[in-house]
Short mmCIF file of C-alpha atoms and ligand atoms in Angstrom, two decimals:
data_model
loop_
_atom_site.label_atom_id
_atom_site.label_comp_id
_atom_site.label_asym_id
_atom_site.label_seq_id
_atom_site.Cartn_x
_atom_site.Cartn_y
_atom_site.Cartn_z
CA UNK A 108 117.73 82.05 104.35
CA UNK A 109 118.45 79.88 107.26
CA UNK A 110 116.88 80.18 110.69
CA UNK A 111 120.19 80.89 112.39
CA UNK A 112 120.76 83.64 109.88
CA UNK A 113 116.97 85.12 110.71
CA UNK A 114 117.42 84.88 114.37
CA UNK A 115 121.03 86.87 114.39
CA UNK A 116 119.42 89.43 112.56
CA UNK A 117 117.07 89.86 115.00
CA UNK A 118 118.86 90.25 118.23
CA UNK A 119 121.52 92.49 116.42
CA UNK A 120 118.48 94.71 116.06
CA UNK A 121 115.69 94.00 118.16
CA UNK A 122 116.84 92.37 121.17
CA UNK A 123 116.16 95.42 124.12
CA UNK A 124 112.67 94.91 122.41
CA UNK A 125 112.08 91.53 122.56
CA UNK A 126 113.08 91.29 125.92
CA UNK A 127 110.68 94.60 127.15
CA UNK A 128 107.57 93.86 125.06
CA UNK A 129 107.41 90.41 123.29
CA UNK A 130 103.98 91.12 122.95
CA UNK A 131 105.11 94.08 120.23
CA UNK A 132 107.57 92.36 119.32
CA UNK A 133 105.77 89.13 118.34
CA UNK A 134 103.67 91.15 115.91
CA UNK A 135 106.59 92.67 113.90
CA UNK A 136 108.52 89.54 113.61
CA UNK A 137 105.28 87.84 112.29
CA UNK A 138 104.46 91.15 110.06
CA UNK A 139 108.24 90.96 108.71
CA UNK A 140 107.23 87.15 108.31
CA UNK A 141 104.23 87.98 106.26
CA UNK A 142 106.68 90.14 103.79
CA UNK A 143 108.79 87.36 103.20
CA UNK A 144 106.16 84.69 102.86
CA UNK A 145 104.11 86.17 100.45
CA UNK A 146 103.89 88.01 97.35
CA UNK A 147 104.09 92.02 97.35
CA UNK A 148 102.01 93.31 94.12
CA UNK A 149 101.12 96.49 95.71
CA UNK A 150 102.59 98.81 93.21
CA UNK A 151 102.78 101.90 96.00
CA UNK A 152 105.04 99.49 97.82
CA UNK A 153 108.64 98.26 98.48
CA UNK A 154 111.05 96.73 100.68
CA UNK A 155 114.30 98.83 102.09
CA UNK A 156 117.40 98.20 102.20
CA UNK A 157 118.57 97.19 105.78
CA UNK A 158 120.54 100.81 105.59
CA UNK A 159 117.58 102.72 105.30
CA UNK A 160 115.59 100.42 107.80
CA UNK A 161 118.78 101.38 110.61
CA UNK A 162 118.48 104.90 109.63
CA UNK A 163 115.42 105.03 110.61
CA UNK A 164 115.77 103.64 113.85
CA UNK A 165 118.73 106.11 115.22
CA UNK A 166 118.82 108.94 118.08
CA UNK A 167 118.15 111.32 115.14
CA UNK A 168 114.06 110.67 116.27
CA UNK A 169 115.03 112.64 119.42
CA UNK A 170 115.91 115.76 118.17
CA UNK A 171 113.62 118.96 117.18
CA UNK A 172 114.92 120.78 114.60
CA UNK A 173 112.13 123.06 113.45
CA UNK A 174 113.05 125.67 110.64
CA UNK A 175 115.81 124.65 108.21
CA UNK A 176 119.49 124.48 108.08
CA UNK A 177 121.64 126.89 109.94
CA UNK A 178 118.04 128.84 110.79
CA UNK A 179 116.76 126.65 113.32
CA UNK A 180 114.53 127.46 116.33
CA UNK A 181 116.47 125.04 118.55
CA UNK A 182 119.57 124.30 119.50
CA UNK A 183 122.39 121.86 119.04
CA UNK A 184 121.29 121.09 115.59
CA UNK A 185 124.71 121.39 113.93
CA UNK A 186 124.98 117.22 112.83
CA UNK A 187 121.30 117.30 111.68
CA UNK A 188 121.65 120.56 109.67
CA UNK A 189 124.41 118.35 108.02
CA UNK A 190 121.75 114.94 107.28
CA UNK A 191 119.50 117.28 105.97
CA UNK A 192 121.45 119.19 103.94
CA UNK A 193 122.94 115.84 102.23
CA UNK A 194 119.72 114.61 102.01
CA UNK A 195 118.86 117.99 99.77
CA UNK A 196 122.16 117.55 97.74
CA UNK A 197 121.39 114.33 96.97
CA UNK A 198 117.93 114.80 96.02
CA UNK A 199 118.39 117.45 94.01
CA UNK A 200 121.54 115.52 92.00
CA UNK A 201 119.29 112.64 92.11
CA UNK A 202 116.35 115.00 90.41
CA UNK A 203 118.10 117.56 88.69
CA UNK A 204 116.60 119.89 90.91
CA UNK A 205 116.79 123.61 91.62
CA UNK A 206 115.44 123.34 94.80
CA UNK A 207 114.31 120.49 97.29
CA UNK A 208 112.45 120.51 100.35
CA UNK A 209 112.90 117.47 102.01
CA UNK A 210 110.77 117.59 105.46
CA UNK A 211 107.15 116.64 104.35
CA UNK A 212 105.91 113.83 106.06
CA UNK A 213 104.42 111.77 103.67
CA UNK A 214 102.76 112.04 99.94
CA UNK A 215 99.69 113.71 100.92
CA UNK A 216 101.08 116.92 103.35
CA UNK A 217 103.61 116.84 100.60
CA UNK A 218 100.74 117.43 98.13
CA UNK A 219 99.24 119.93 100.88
CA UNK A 220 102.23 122.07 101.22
CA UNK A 221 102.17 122.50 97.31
CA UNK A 222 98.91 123.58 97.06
CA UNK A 223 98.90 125.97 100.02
CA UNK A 224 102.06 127.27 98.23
CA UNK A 225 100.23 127.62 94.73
CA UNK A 226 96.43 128.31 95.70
CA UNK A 227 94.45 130.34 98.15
CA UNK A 228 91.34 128.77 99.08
CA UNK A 229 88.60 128.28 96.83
CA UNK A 230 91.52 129.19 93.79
CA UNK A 231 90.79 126.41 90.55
CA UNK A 232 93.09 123.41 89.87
CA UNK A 233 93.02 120.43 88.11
CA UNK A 234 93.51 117.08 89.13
CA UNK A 235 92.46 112.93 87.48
CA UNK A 236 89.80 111.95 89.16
CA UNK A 237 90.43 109.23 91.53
CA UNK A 238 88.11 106.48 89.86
CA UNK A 239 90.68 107.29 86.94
CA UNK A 240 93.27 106.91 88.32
CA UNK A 241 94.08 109.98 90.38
CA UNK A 242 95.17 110.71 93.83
CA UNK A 243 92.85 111.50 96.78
CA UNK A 244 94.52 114.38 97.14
CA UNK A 245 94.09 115.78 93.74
CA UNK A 246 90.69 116.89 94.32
CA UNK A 247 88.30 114.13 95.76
CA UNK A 248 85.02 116.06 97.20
CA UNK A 249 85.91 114.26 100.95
CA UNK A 250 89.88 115.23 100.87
CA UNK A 251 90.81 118.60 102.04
CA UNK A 252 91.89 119.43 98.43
CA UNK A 253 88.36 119.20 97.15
CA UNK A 254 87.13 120.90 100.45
CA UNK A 255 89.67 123.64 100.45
CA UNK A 256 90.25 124.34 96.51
CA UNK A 257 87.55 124.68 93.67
CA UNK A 258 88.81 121.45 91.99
CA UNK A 259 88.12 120.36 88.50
CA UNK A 260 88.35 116.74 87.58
CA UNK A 261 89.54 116.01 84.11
CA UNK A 262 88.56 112.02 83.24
CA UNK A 263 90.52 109.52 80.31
CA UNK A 264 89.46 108.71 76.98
CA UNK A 265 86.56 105.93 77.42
CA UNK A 266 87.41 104.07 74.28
CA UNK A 267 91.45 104.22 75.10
CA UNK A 268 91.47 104.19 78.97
CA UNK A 269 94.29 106.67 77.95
CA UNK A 270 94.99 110.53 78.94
CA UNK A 271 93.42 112.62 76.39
CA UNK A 272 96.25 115.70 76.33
CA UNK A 273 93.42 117.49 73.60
CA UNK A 274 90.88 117.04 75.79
CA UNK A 275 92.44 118.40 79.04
CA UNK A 276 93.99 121.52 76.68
CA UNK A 277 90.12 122.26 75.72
CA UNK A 278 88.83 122.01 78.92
CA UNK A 279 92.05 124.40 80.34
CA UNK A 280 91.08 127.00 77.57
CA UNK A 281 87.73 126.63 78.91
CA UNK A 282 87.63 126.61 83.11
CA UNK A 283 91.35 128.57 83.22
CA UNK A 284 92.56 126.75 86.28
CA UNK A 285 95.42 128.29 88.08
CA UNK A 286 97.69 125.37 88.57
CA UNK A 287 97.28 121.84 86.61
CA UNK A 288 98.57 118.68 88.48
CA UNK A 289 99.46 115.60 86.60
CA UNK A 290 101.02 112.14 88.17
CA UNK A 291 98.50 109.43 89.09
CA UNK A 292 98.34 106.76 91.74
CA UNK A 293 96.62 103.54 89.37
CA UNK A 294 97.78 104.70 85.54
CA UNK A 295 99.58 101.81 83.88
CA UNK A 296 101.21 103.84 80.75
CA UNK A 297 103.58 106.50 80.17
CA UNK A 298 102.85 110.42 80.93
CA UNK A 299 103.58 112.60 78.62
CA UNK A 300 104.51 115.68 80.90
CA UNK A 301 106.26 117.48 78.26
CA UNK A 302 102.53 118.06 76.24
CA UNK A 303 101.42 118.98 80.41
CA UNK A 304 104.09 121.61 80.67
CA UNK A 305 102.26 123.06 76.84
CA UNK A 306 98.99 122.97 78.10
CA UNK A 307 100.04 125.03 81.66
CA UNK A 308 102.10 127.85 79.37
CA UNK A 309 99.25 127.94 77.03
CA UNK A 310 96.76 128.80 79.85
CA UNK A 311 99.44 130.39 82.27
CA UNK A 312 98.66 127.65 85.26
CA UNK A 313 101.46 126.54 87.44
CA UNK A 314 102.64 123.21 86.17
CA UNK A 315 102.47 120.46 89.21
CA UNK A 316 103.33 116.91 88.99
CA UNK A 317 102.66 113.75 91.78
CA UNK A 318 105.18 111.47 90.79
CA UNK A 319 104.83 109.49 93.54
CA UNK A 320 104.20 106.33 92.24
CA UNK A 321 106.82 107.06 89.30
CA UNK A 322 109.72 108.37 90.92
CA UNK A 323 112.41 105.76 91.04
CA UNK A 324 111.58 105.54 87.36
CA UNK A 325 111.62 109.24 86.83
CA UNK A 326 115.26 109.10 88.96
CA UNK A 327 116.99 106.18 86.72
CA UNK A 328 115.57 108.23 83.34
CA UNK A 329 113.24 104.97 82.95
CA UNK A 330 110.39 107.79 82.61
CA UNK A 331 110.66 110.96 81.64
CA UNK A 332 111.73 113.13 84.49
CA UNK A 333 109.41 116.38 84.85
CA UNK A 334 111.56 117.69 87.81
CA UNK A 335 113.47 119.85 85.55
CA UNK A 336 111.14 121.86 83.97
CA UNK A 337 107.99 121.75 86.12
CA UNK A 338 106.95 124.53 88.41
CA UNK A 339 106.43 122.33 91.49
CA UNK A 340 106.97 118.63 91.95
CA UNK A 341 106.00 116.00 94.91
CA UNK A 342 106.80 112.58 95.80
CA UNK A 343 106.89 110.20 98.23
CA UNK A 344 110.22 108.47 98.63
CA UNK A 345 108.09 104.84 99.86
CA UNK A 346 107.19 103.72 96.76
CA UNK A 347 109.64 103.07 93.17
CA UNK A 348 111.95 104.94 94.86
CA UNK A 349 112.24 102.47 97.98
CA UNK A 350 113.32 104.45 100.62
CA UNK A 351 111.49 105.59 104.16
CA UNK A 352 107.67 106.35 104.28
CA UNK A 353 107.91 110.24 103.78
CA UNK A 354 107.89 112.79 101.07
CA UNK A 355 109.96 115.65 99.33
CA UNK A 356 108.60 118.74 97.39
CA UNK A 357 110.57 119.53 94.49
CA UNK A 358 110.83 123.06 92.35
CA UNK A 359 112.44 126.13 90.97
CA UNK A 360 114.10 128.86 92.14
CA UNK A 361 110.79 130.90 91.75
CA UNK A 362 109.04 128.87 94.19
CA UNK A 363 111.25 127.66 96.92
CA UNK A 364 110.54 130.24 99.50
CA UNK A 365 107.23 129.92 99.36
CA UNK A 366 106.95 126.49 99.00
CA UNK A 367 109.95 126.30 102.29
CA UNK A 368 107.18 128.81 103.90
CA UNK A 369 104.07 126.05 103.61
CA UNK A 370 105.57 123.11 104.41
CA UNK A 371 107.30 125.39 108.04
CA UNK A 372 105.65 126.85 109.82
CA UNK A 373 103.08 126.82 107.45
CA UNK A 374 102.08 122.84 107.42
CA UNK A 375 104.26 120.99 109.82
CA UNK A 376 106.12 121.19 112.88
CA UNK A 377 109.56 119.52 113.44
CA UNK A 378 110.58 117.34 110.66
CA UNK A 379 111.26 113.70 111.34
CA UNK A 380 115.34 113.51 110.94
CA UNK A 381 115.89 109.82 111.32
CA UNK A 382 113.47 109.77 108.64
CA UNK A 383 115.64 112.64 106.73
CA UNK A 384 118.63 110.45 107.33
CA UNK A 385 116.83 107.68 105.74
CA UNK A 386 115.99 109.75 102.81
CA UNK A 387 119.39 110.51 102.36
CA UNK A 388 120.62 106.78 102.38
CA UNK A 389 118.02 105.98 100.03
CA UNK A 390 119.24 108.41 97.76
CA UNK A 391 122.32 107.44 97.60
CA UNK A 392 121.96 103.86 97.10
CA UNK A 393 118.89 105.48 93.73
CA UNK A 394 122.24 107.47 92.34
CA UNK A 395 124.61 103.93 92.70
CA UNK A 396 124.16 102.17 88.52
CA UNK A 397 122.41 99.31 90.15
CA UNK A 398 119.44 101.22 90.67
CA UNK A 399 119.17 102.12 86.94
CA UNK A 400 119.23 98.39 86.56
CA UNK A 401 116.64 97.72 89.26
CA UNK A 402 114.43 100.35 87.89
CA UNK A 403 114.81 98.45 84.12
CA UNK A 404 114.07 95.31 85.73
CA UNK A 405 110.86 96.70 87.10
CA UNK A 406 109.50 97.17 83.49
CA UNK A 407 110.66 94.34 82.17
CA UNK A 408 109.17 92.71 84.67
CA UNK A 409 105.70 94.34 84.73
CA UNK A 410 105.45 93.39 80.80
CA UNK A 411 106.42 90.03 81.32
CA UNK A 412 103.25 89.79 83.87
CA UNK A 413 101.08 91.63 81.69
CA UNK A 414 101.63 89.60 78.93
CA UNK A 415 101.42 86.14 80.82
CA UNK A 416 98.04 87.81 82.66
CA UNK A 417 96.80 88.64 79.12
CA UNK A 418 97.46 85.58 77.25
CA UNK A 419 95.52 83.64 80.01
CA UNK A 420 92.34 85.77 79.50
CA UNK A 421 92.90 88.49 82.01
CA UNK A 422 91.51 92.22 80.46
CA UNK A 423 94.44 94.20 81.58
CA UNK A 424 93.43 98.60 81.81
CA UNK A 425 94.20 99.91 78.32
CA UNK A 426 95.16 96.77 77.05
CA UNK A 427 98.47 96.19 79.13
CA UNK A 428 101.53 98.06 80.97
CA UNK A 429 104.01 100.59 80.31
CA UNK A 430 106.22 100.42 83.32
CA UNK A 431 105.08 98.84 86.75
CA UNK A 432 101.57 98.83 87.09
CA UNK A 433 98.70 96.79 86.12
CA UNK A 434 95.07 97.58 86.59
CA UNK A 435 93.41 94.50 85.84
CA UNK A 436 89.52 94.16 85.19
CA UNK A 437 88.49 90.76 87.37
CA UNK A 438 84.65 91.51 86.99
CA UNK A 439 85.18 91.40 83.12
CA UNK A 440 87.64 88.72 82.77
CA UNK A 441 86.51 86.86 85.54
CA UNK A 442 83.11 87.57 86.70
CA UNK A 443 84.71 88.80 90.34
CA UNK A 444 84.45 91.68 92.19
CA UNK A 445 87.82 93.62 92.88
CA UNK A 446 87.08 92.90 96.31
CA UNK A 447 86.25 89.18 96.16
CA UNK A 448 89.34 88.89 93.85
CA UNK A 449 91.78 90.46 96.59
CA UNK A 450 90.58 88.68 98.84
CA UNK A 451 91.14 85.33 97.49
CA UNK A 452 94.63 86.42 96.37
CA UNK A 453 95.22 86.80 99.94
CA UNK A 454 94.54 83.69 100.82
CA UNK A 455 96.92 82.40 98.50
CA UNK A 456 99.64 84.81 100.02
CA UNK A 457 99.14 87.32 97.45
CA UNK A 458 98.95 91.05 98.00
CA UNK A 459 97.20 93.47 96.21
CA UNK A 460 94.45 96.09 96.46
CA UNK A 461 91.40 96.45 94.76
CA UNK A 462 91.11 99.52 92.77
CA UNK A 463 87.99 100.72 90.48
CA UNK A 464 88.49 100.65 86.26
CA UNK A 465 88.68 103.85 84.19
CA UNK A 466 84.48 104.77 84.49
CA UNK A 467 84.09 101.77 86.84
CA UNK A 468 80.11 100.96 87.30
CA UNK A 469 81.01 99.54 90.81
CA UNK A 470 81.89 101.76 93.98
CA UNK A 471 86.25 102.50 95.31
CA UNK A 472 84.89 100.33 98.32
CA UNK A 473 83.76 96.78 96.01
CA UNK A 474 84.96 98.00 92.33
CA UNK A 475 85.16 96.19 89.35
CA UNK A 476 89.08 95.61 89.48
CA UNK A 477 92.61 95.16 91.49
CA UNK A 478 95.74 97.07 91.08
CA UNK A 479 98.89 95.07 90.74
CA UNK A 480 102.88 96.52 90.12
CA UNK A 481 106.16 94.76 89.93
CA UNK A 482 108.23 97.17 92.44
CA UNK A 483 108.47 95.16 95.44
CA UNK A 484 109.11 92.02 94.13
CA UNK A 485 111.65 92.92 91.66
CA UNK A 486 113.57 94.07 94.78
CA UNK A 487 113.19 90.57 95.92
CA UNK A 488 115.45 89.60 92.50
CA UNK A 489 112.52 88.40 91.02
CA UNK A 490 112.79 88.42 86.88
CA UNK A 491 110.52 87.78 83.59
CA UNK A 492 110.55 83.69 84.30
CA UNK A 493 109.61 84.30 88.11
CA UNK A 494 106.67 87.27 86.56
CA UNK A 495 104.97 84.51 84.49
CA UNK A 496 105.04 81.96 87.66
CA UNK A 497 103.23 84.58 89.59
CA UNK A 498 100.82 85.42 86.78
CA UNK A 499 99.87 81.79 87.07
CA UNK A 500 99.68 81.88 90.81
CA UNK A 501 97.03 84.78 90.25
CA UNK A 502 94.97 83.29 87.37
CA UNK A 503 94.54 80.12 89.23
CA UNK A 504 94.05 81.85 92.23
CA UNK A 505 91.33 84.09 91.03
CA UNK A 506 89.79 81.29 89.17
CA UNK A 507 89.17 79.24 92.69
CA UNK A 508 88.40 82.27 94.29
CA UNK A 509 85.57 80.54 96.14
CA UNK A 510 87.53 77.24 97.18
CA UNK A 511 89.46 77.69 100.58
CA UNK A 512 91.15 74.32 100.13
CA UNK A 513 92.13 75.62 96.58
CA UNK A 514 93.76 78.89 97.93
CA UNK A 515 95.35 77.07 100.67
CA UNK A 516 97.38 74.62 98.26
CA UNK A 517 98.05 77.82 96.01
CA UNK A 518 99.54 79.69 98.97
CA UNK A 519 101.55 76.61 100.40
CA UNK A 520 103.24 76.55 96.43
CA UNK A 521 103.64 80.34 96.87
CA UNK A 522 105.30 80.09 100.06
CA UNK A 523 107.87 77.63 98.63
CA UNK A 524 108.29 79.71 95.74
CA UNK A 525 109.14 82.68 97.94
CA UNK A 526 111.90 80.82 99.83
CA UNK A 527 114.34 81.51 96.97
CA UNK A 528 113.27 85.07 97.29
CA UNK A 529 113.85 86.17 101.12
CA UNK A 530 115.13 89.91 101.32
CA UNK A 531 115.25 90.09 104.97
CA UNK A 532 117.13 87.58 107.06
C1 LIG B 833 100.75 107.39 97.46
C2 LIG B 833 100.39 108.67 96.84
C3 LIG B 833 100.26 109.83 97.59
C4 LIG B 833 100.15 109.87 99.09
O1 LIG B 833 101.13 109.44 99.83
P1 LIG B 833 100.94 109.14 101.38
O2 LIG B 833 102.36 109.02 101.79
O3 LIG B 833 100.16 107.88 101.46
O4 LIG B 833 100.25 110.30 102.01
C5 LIG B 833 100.07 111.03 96.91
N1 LIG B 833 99.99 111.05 95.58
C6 LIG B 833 100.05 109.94 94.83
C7 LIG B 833 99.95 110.05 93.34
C8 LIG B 833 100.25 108.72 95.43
O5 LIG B 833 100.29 107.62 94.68
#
């Protein structure tokens, strides 16, 4: 996009700010800069829409509203009870839901609310652990979740990198946990809630998913949907689903007072309305047919790269992608710490994070790997021919890791390669 275009942008939007605090001000344009510039393969994020981004920034911010619509504990909330309650139709349209709670602030209270709702301290629950592929807040000893909760870590298949449904039903039989949460943060391949909802019935634990990494996918039927027929279900609406940083708690009949009840008073204070109001927009633009298409284009995408990353020597998690994400092994294939190798890829203007391997040998803080996912830059328009340019981009990249000069001429050709691609103007 042109300068001129970039620069009327701006002042539509951030002119009072640019005038009171260029120092601020310096730092987003250069941060929005960065976005545009580069590469996004961090698979837990996106780019909004410019309607969601002036949601956010509206007089809705000023206003308490604690409690929920039409039983508030403050006044003059009559146009917010109205955001919020179209942000709940539309979630729950969007979901098939019985019930939505749309106030938590972000993925993990989301995940807090739940399990306050479910569990009393010290109760048993299950959860991936995280070198696996799980959350933090699915039971890690630091997070409160492992603090609070007696919280059993069920582990993949070594041989397949791959859930092992048999396994987890033996262990259930076995331990009895009271609720069972599935949904994972760095799994590349399909989940097969359907066999999850079996195992909770068979046991009688409260059936949980995280689909925060999934849900745009879940919403445009790209992956199966658990929303209907779980007990409880969180996600963030920040990631697939590419709307404001926040959260929403779905479930059923059964457990929408209580789970109302932990998130207020029980968790959180006022909700964040211009955030509600961006929730909303964002689900309207995930119910238009062009985000069924976006969704598609993810996968497609994410295969493309995977195959491309693969056929130039990469060792891809469980031998390649099902949807968006790709854990790829860089000390195996490349003799590089996940560290080393995200670091040189962001040299070269590309973005990921390093992530540990299913029974990594290395530590979360240097592991053996880096997590990459095709969300972000398929809302760019990026397709399969732009995926295998990329791949290159990271192969070469990761093979010079070492060379600054290298990584500087790789980042120059990515930053003409992203010109085609700017998303913000
Ligand atoms: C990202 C993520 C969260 C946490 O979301 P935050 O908004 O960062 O708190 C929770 N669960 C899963 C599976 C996630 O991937």
């Amino acid at each position: 996009m042109s300068e001129q275009k970039k620069q009327k942008q701006h002042s539509m939007h951030l002119n009072a700010l640019q005038q009171f605090d260029p120092e601020a001000y310096q730092w987003i344009i250069k941060e929005q800069e960065r976005q545009m510039h580069g590469i996004e393969l961090i698979p837990s994020e996106n780019l909004v829409s410019q309607s969601v981004l002036e949601a956010m920034g509206t007089v809705l911010s000023n206003k308490y509203s604690e409690g929920y619509p039409s039983k508030r504990y403050y006044g003059g909330n009559e146009f917010i009870d109205e955001i919020e309650n179209l942000a709940i139709e539309r979630a729950k349209k969007l979901f098939d839901a019985k019930h939505a709670n749309v106030q938590p602030l972000s993925g993990s209270p989301a995940n807090m609310a739940a399990f306050f709702a479910a569990l009393e301290p010290g109760d048993k629950f299950f959860g991936l652990k995280l070198t696996e592929g799980g959350h933090l807040t699915h039971g890690h000893p630091v997070n409160f979740s492992g603090k609070l909760f007696n919280a059993v870590q069920y582990t993949l298949n070594p041989k397949t990198e791959l859930l092992d449904y048999d396994a987890i039903q033996k262990l259930a039989e076995k331990e009895k946990p009271k609720l069972i949460l599935s949904g994972y943060t760095a799994y590349p391949r399909a989940i097969d809630f359907k066999r999850f909802r079996e195992i909770c019935d068979s046991v009688g634990a409260v059936c949980m998913a995280d689909i925060a990494h999934i849900a745009g996918l879940c919403a445009a039927g790209v992956h199966e949907n658990p929303v209907p027929y779980f007990d409880i279900v969180t996600t963030t609406t920040h990631k697939t689903l590419r709307g404001p940083r926040g959260a929403v708690i779905f479930c059923t009949e059964e457990w929408k007072e209580k789970i109302d009840k932990a998130v207020f008073p029980g968790l959180q204070g006022g909700p964040h309305e211009h955030i509600t109001a961006a929730k909303a927009v964002a689900f309207k633009e995930a119910l238009q047919p062009s985000f069924k298409e976006y969704a598609q284009q993810i996968v497609k995408n994410a295969k493309a790269m995977a195959e491309e990353l693969m056929q130039n020597g990469l060792r891809l998690v469980s031998g390649g992608t099902d949807y968006y994400l790709m854990l790829v092994d860089t000390m195996k294939s490349k003799n590089l710490p996940g560290k080393e190798a995200e670091q040189a890829l962001e040299k070269a203007g590309i973005y990921c994070n390093r992530n540990t391997i299913p029974f990594d040998t290395r530590k979360p803080w240097d592991p053996s790997g880096i997590r990459i996912g095709t969300p972000a830059i398929t809302t760019r328009g990026m397709k399969e021919s732009e995926m295998k340019e990329i791949a290159r981009f990271i192969v070469k990249a990761l093979d010079h890791a070492k060379d600054d000069s290298e990584l500087k001429k790789i980042k120059a050709g990515v930053q003409e390669f992203c010109k085609e691609f700017a998303f913000y103007d």
